[in-house]
Every structure is written in C-alpha cells, then in structure tokens.
XYZ file of C-alpha atoms in Angstrom:
352
model
C -23.352 -18.917 56.517
C -25.029 -17.165 53.620
C -26.792 -18.836 50.717
C -24.649 -21.210 48.698
C -22.427 -22.031 51.682
C -20.404 -18.828 51.371
C -19.150 -17.240 54.612
C -20.966 -14.152 55.832
C -19.480 -10.682 55.424
C -18.645 -10.534 59.144
C -16.849 -13.893 59.013
C -14.913 -12.921 55.886
C -13.921 -9.560 57.398
C -12.875 -11.251 60.659
C -10.751 -13.791 58.798
C -9.133 -11.099 56.621
C -8.385 -8.855 59.620
C -6.994 -11.747 61.670
C -4.826 -12.923 58.779
C -3.489 -9.420 58.116
C -2.741 -8.844 61.813
C -0.992 -12.216 62.074
C 1.115 -11.410 59.008
C 2.033 -7.999 60.463
C 2.984 -9.513 63.825
C 5.036 -12.200 62.097
C 6.861 -9.539 60.101
C 7.651 -7.616 63.293
C 8.758 -10.830 64.997
C 11.132 -11.644 62.140
C 12.528 -8.122 62.259
C 13.113 -8.310 66.025
C 14.613 -11.796 65.701
C 16.963 -10.516 63.002
C 18.092 -7.701 65.319
C 18.660 -10.153 68.196
C 20.645 -12.517 65.952
C 22.706 -9.560 64.757
C 23.491 -8.563 68.336
C 24.425 -12.139 69.202
C 26.831 -12.195 66.256
C 28.321 -8.766 66.975
C 32.039 -8.794 67.663
C 32.969 -7.588 71.144
C 36.148 -5.515 71.192
C 38.104 -3.901 73.990
C 39.326 -0.319 74.123
C 42.989 -1.196 74.410
C 46.158 -1.062 72.375
C 45.133 -4.131 70.312
C 42.056 -2.433 68.834
C 44.001 -0.597 66.132
C 45.823 -3.812 65.186
C 42.486 -5.676 64.909
C 41.118 -3.023 62.548
C 44.278 -3.045 60.440
C 43.861 -6.778 59.904
C 40.110 -6.555 59.200
C 38.916 -6.370 55.553
C 38.671 -2.730 54.564
C 39.866 -1.780 58.067
C 36.280 -2.196 59.178
C 34.309 -4.434 61.553
C 30.707 -4.301 60.205
C 29.029 -4.856 63.578
C 31.062 -4.382 66.742
C 30.455 -3.778 70.440
C 32.484 -1.181 72.317
C 32.080 -0.244 75.981
C 33.617 2.938 77.384
C 32.966 6.284 79.022
C 32.110 9.598 77.386
C 34.852 12.162 76.910
C 34.443 15.422 75.024
C 36.783 16.125 72.140
C 36.978 19.915 72.274
C 34.401 21.852 74.232
C 31.557 20.638 76.398
C 27.948 21.738 76.707
C 26.922 23.352 79.980
C 23.512 22.913 81.525
C 21.296 25.995 81.468
C 19.817 25.210 84.879
C 22.341 23.070 86.809
C 25.754 24.388 87.763
C 28.869 22.380 86.930
C 26.857 19.962 84.788
C 28.768 19.232 81.600
C 27.755 17.047 78.721
C 28.126 16.297 75.041
C 24.430 16.022 74.086
C 21.833 18.465 75.392
C 18.080 18.326 74.707
C 15.750 21.140 75.806
C 12.017 20.484 75.688
C 8.914 22.596 76.247
C 5.702 20.581 76.494
C 2.161 21.805 77.016
C -0.200 19.848 79.269
C -3.931 20.338 79.132
C -7.271 18.595 79.654
C -9.516 17.980 76.648
C -13.223 17.131 76.921
C -14.163 13.938 75.090
C -17.698 14.283 73.764
C -17.996 10.527 73.248
C -17.027 9.331 76.733
C -17.966 12.605 78.466
C -14.670 12.622 80.346
C -11.696 14.975 80.626
C -8.579 13.368 79.085
C -4.942 14.387 79.505
C -3.364 15.796 76.352
C 0.295 16.635 75.755
C 1.631 18.800 72.970
C 5.251 19.436 72.060
C 5.794 23.183 71.834
C 9.529 23.287 71.243
C 12.472 20.902 71.285
C 16.123 21.650 70.596
C 19.063 19.248 70.653
C 22.693 20.405 70.838
C 25.645 18.092 70.300
C 29.394 18.308 70.388
C 31.923 15.696 69.192
C 32.877 13.112 71.806
C 34.821 9.869 72.202
C 34.444 6.630 74.072
C 37.534 5.914 76.168
C 38.447 3.103 78.587
C 36.948 3.334 82.054
C 40.328 2.803 83.710
C 42.893 5.514 83.371
C 45.907 4.390 81.408
C 47.030 3.579 77.948
C 44.255 2.959 75.478
C 42.600 4.241 72.371
C 39.679 6.556 71.856
C 36.750 5.801 69.566
C 35.022 8.776 67.972
C 31.238 8.459 68.088
C 29.596 9.593 64.851
C 25.946 10.667 64.455
C 24.876 9.986 68.063
C 21.340 11.251 67.415
C 20.787 8.334 64.985
C 21.257 5.810 67.802
C 18.238 3.661 68.665
C 18.632 3.948 72.442
C 20.481 7.154 73.148
C 20.536 7.314 76.945
C 19.947 10.900 78.082
C 19.687 11.776 81.764
C 17.072 14.272 82.914
C 19.020 16.933 84.818
C 16.265 19.529 85.151
C 12.484 19.342 85.090
C 10.001 21.964 86.179
C 6.274 22.322 85.686
C 4.854 25.826 85.292
C 1.114 25.733 86.085
C -1.116 28.029 84.130
C -2.749 30.926 85.956
C -6.448 31.212 85.147
C -9.081 33.746 86.051
C -12.720 32.887 86.649
C -13.567 34.096 83.149
C -10.852 31.870 81.702
C -12.248 28.844 83.542
C -15.718 29.441 82.118
C -14.291 29.916 78.629
C -12.261 26.704 78.939
C -15.318 24.713 79.941
C -17.194 26.117 76.967
C -14.357 25.374 74.511
C -13.631 21.929 75.968
C -9.952 22.610 76.699
C -8.413 23.356 80.090
C -4.703 24.291 80.114
C -2.758 22.768 82.988
C 0.649 24.295 82.378
C 4.008 24.072 80.641
C 6.656 21.481 81.500
C 10.283 22.468 80.947
C 12.818 19.639 80.697
C 16.552 19.439 80.112
C 18.231 16.144 79.297
C 21.960 15.593 78.855
C 24.500 12.926 78.046
C 27.017 13.786 80.703
C 30.767 13.569 80.401
C 31.952 10.402 82.133
C 28.772 8.425 81.439
C 29.413 4.741 80.718
C 28.040 3.793 77.298
C 27.731 0.609 75.267
C 28.100 1.367 71.588
C 27.020 -1.117 68.903
C 27.652 -0.227 65.279
C 30.195 -0.212 62.507
C 33.781 0.255 63.689
C 36.116 1.656 61.059
C 39.709 2.926 61.041
C 39.775 6.197 59.128
C 43.421 7.295 58.814
C 44.435 7.652 62.462
C 40.888 7.951 63.883
C 38.767 5.008 64.979
C 35.099 5.774 64.367
C 31.892 4.177 65.584
C 29.101 4.908 63.151
C 25.692 3.558 62.045
C 26.098 0.172 60.299
C 25.459 -0.118 56.577
C 23.686 -3.510 56.701
C 20.497 -2.028 58.117
C 21.165 -3.211 61.662
C 20.251 -0.828 64.507
C 22.782 1.581 65.952
C 22.950 1.583 69.765
C 24.352 4.004 72.350
C 22.975 2.617 75.592
C 23.800 3.176 79.240
C 23.260 -0.529 80.054
C 25.902 -3.183 79.465
C 25.860 -5.359 76.381
C 24.466 -8.463 78.119
C 21.506 -6.476 79.455
C 20.944 -4.933 76.025
C 20.983 -8.376 74.399
C 18.639 -9.804 77.035
C 16.226 -6.927 76.478
C 16.114 -7.666 72.742
C 15.586 -11.382 73.356
C 12.673 -10.624 75.695
C 11.272 -8.373 72.990
C 11.596 -11.207 70.461
C 9.767 -13.634 72.766
C 6.983 -11.103 73.290
C 6.370 -10.676 69.550
C 6.651 -14.425 69.017
C 3.950 -15.096 71.611
C 1.694 -12.467 70.038
C 2.250 -14.010 66.599
C 1.437 -17.512 67.865
C -1.700 -16.337 69.692
C -3.103 -14.468 66.705
C -2.013 -17.312 64.413
C -4.090 -19.744 66.475
C -6.981 -17.273 66.393
C -6.744 -17.106 62.596
C -6.664 -20.902 62.360
C -9.694 -21.111 64.656
C -11.675 -18.680 62.499
C -10.651 -20.558 59.347
C -11.579 -23.910 60.942
C -14.967 -22.528 61.967
C -15.703 -21.290 58.432
C -14.528 -24.541 56.811
C -16.571 -26.572 59.300
C -19.655 -24.532 58.475
C -19.031 -25.038 54.760
C -18.538 -28.792 55.245
C -21.746 -29.112 57.255
C -23.615 -27.063 54.672
C -22.216 -29.243 51.872
C -23.125 -32.419 53.762
C -26.671 -31.171 54.392
C -27.097 -30.259 50.724
C -25.800 -33.674 49.651
C -28.159 -35.407 52.097
C -31.088 -33.288 50.887
C -30.277 -34.076 47.256
C -30.074 -37.772 48.096
C -33.477 -37.631 49.796
C -34.935 -35.767 46.809
C -33.562 -38.369 44.394
C -34.946 -41.207 46.505
C -38.315 -39.470 46.713
C -38.341 -38.859 42.958
C -37.485 -42.490 42.239
C -40.183 -43.725 44.622
C -42.685 -41.335 43.059
C -41.820 -42.502 39.536
C -42.079 -46.133 40.621
C -45.456 -45.480 42.220
C -46.705 -43.677 39.128
C -45.640 -46.566 36.932
C -47.515 -49.015 39.177
C -50.576 -46.782 39.278
C -50.496 -46.342 35.487
C -50.195 -50.083 34.982
C -53.108 -50.844 37.316
C -55.137 -47.874 36.123
C -54.729 -48.781 32.440
C -56.160 -52.270 33.008
C -59.043 -50.818 34.976
C -59.850 -48.207 32.322
C -59.705 -50.879 29.623
C -62.583 -52.879 31.218
C -64.587 -49.854 32.445
C -67.944 -48.812 31.034
C -67.520 -46.049 28.456
C -70.531 -44.227 29.872
C -70.019 -44.195 33.658
C -66.298 -45.185 33.681
C -66.832 -46.840 37.068
C -68.606 -50.183 36.492
C -67.217 -53.072 34.484
C -68.495 -53.748 30.957
C -71.156 -56.444 31.175
C -73.196 -56.215 27.904
C -72.681 -57.202 24.269
C -74.743 -55.127 21.874
C -76.127 -56.872 18.802
C -76.071 -56.647 15.904
C -72.902 -54.388 16.044
C -71.153 -56.633 18.606
C -69.591 -53.811 20.732
C -68.817 -54.500 24.379
C -68.811 -51.018 25.907
C -71.451 -50.680 28.617
C -72.605 -52.028 31.925
C -76.148 -53.246 32.430
C -77.186 -50.193 34.504
C -76.049 -47.746 31.823
C -77.733 -49.868 29.109
C -81.040 -49.588 30.957
C -80.495 -45.842 31.306
C -79.985 -45.329 27.535
C -82.829 -43.371 25.936
C -85.228 -44.999 23.481
C -84.580 -46.065 20.799
C -81.455 -47.516 22.310
C -78.346 -47.120 20.169
C -74.746 -48.274 20.637
C -72.658 -45.488 22.175
C -69.727 -46.479 19.942
C -71.164 -46.862 16.417
C -74.688 -45.408 16.964
C -76.377 -48.473 15.382
C -79.706 -49.602 16.742
C -79.479 -52.274 19.426
C -81.724 -55.185 18.560
C -80.856 -57.310 21.572
C -78.369 -57.523 24.429
C -76.349 -60.553 25.477
C -74.877 -60.531 29.033
C -71.088 -60.780 29.251
C -69.526 -62.978 31.929
C -65.803 -62.582 32.810
C -64.105 -65.676 34.178
C-alpha cells in the first residue's frame, strides 16, 4: 500500500483489468445464454403439407424463429466443381492461401504464417425439401452466406510447394521470411446435403422462405441436427459461465486483498494515534507534576547558587534570599543581593 492507505498503481491496475475482463466475460455469457434460450424457444416445424396452413394461421404469415430440417435441392442450375467430376452444389467457395515461415526476432524462432491471397464464393438459389420422397413443400433459403454455421464440405485441397534456388534461400534467411507454398481449396454445399435451418419462416405469396431473423437472433444453416446444435450452444454457455465465475472470484479476491490492506493500515494508524495521545497525556501529566515540585523547590532555593536552601535573614533589610555558604562568599562590604543595602548582621533561619 502507498502512503495514506491508498492501493499501489499495480494493485489498482490489476483490479481495473480484472473487473473489465469479468464484465466482458459476463456480457459474452449473457449473449450466449440469450442465443441458447432463443434456440430452446424456437418452433420446430416439419416439411409437410401442414406447413403452409401453419404459416397462414400465424400472425403476419410469419414464424419469427423456426427450425426446419431438410435436404438441399437446387432451384434452377447447379454449380459444378472445378476439380472434381460430377460434384454438384449450390454454394462454392474457392480459396488461395499462402503459407510461409516468419522469423520472430523476440523469440528467435520461425513461426508459421498464413495469408489469404484470394477467396471467391459462388451461390445459386436452393430449397430445403423433405428427406423422404413424396408430397411435401419446399422452403427457399435466403441469404445463405449470412448463416452463422454454414456447413461447407471440402471437396478439393492441394498444396503447391514453392520452388527455391540456393540464392532464394539465402535471401529468405536475410529477409526473415521463407515461403512454403500455396494451398488451393474448394469447398461446396452439395446437392442432397441434410441441413438444419434456424431463422425466420415467412409465407411470401406462394413461396415459403427461410431468412435471417429480425430480432437479432443468429441465423443457422448447419449440417448437424437441431438437438446437437442446441447442445453445442449450451456447452458454449457453460464454458463462458465458468470463465465469468472464475474471473469474478479473482476480482473479488483482489478487492478483498486491497480492502484488507486498507483496514489493517487504518487499524495501525488508529493504534498509533491512540499511543501518541496516551504518550502526550502522560507527558503533560509528568510536566505538571515536575512543575509543581520544581516551583516549590525554586521558591526556597538560594537566589545566588539556586541549589541550596535559604538559611539566612539579612538585617536590617529583613530579606531571606541566601544560604550560609553564599553569604560567606559575598564580597566585603557585604550587601543584600535583593535590595543592595548593607548587611549589619545575619540571623540563621530554621525551617520546621
């Protein structure tokens, strides 16, 4: 603790950082808990002939947060893979990524570094239809790239290592960067993939659409079933809750430590002040006693030596102001030290 009982700069910074981190974790926990509660309250609907009737009865022909499970079917044309034959899909993502080693001057180690060179995503309209063949309805999926967990399957991946000459190797060591190569990846959402869609379900004229919800809830297009998706969110909520509790306890511990230090400092100051007051009172009492005793002693002391008791009466002036030794030491002619009259005779003084 610093002077005055204030916490040190390190303690104050630690408490502020811990409090801010706890508040951030609590905010994230509340956000994740809100998402999990929203998923728990989502309305599960089936892709059957009753779906249109349900939407017709719903306010505004809309279910704000609904769960639909079906398989992907293209509406018009499909996207063909550039590398795999007979691979059709409705979402295609092509990625070029550079891999290289970068020298870290602090740790003196080579670290892996990845850099996105190019990425392109192609989409085509598609529906979710029942998994079983037969009568049913199709749900048009809107804005699939806005989905939180768009499940894309990697259909092609190839790494092209960089070719380096001896001169290039020396130059790379000097510059601190060593290229490893280029990774080429193609990901697709294939036709026939089973998807779980969670979002706003609306009947627009004759088309049923699944689109991002307006209440700020997340939009999902996941390859796992709804129960697994819900369980994943609940595990996520528990993780953030545990982190919040741990850092909350850490913040409370830091605060308790600072308050305990302040209390001990306050108690020590109060004890010191009490001791100072007691010492001051004892000193004043002692001074009063010494003054009382010293005043009586000075009153009867010889005015010349201030150590012996007065023992002579000078005549004819009658002053009692000297001891016998000092009287004998007075120069001739002897005079009274008080009134300076001549001393004719001396009468001894006896105190009883």
